[in-house]
Short mmCIF file of C-alpha atoms in Angstrom, two decimals:
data_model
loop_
_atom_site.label_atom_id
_atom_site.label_comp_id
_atom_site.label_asym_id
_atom_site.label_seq_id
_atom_site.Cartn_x
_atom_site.Cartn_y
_atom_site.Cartn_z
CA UNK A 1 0.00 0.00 0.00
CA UNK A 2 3.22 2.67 0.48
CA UNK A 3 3.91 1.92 -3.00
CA UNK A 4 0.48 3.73 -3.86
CA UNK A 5 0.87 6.25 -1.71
CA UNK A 6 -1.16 4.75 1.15
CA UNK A 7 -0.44 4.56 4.79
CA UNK A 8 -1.53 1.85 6.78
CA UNK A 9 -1.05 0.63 10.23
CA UNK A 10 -1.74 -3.13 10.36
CA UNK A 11 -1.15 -5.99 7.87
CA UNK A 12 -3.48 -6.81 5.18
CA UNK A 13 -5.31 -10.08 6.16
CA UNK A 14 -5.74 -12.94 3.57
CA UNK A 15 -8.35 -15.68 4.39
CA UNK A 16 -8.34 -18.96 2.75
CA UNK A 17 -9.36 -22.50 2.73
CA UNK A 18 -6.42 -23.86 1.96
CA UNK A 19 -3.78 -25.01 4.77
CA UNK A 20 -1.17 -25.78 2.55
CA UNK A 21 -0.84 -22.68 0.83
CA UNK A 22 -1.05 -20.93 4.17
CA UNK A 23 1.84 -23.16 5.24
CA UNK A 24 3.95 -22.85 2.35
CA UNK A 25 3.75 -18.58 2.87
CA UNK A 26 4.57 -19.22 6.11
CA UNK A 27 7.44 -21.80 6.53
CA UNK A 28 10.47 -19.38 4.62
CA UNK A 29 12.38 -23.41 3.89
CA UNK A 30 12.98 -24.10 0.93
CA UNK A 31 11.35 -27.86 -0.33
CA UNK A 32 11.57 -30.01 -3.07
CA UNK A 33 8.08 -29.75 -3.56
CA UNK A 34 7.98 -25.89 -4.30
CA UNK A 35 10.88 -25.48 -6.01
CA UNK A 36 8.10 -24.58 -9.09
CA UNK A 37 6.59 -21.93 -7.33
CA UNK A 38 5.71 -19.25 -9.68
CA UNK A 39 7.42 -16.10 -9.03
CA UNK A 40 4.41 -13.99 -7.51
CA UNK A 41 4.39 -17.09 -4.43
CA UNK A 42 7.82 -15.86 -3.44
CA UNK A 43 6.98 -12.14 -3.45
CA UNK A 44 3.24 -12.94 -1.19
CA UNK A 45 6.44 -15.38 1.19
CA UNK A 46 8.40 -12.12 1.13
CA UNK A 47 5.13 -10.03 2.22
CA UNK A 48 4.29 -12.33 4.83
CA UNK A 49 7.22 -12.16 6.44
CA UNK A 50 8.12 -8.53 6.64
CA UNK A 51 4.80 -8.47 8.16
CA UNK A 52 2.71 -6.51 5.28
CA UNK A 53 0.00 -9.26 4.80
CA UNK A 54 -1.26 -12.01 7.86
CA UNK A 55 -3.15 -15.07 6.93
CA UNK A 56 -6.57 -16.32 8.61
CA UNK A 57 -7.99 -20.04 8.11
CA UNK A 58 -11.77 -20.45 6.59
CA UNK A 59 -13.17 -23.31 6.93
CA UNK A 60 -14.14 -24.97 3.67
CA UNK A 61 -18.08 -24.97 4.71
CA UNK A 62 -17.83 -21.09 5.69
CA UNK A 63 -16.13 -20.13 2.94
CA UNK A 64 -18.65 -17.43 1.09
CA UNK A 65 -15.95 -17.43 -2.00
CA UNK A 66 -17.15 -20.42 -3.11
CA UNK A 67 -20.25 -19.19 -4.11
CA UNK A 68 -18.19 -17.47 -7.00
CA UNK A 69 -15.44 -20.21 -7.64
CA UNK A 70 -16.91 -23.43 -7.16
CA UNK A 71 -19.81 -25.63 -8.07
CA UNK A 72 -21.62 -26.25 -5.14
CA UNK A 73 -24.44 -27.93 -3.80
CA UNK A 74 -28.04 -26.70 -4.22
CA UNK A 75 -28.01 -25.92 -0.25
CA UNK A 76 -25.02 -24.82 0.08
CA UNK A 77 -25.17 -22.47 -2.74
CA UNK A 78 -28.76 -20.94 -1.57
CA UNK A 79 -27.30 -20.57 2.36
CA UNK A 80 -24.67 -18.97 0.49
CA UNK A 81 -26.70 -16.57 -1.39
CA UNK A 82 -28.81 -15.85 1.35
CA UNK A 83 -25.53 -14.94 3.56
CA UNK A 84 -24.46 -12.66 0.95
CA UNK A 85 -27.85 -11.17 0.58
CA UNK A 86 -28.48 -12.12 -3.06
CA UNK A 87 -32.10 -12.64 -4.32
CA UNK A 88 -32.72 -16.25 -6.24
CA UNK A 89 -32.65 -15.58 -9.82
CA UNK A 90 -35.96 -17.93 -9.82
CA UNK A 91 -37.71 -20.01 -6.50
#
């Protein structure tokens, strides 16, 4: 956010479902397994760890993303919607 000419106190949270990604920002070793990692991994592992960003867990079933990124359920798509406030396109 200083690059844009914003100040800010207190680290930008990202929440996700996914435990391994959160524990591949977080652990600064390097594995065999990520040696792929694309380049933009290494700059969010750089983030982390001058403290710019922070990472929270989601639960998979409280996730609201998934409305937008996954196929879900019939139920789990209108508890979705209705935690969102969207309207049914038809009932």
């Amino acid at each position: 956010m200083a690059d844009l000419g914003v100040g800010q106190d207190t680290a930008n949270t990202i929440y996700t479902d996914s435990q391994s990604a959160f524990e591949v920002a977080r652990n600064l070793i390097f594995h065999a397994l990520t040696k792929h990692i694309e380049v933009h991994c290494h700059y969010v592992k750089e983030r982390f760890s001058a403290g710019e960003i922070s990472f929270a867990y989601v639960p998979t079933q409280d996730n609201l993303a998934d409305l937008f990124t996954k196929a879900l359920s019939r139920e789990k798509s209108k508890a979705f919607r209705k935690a969102l406030g969207l309207l049914p396109f038809v009932d």
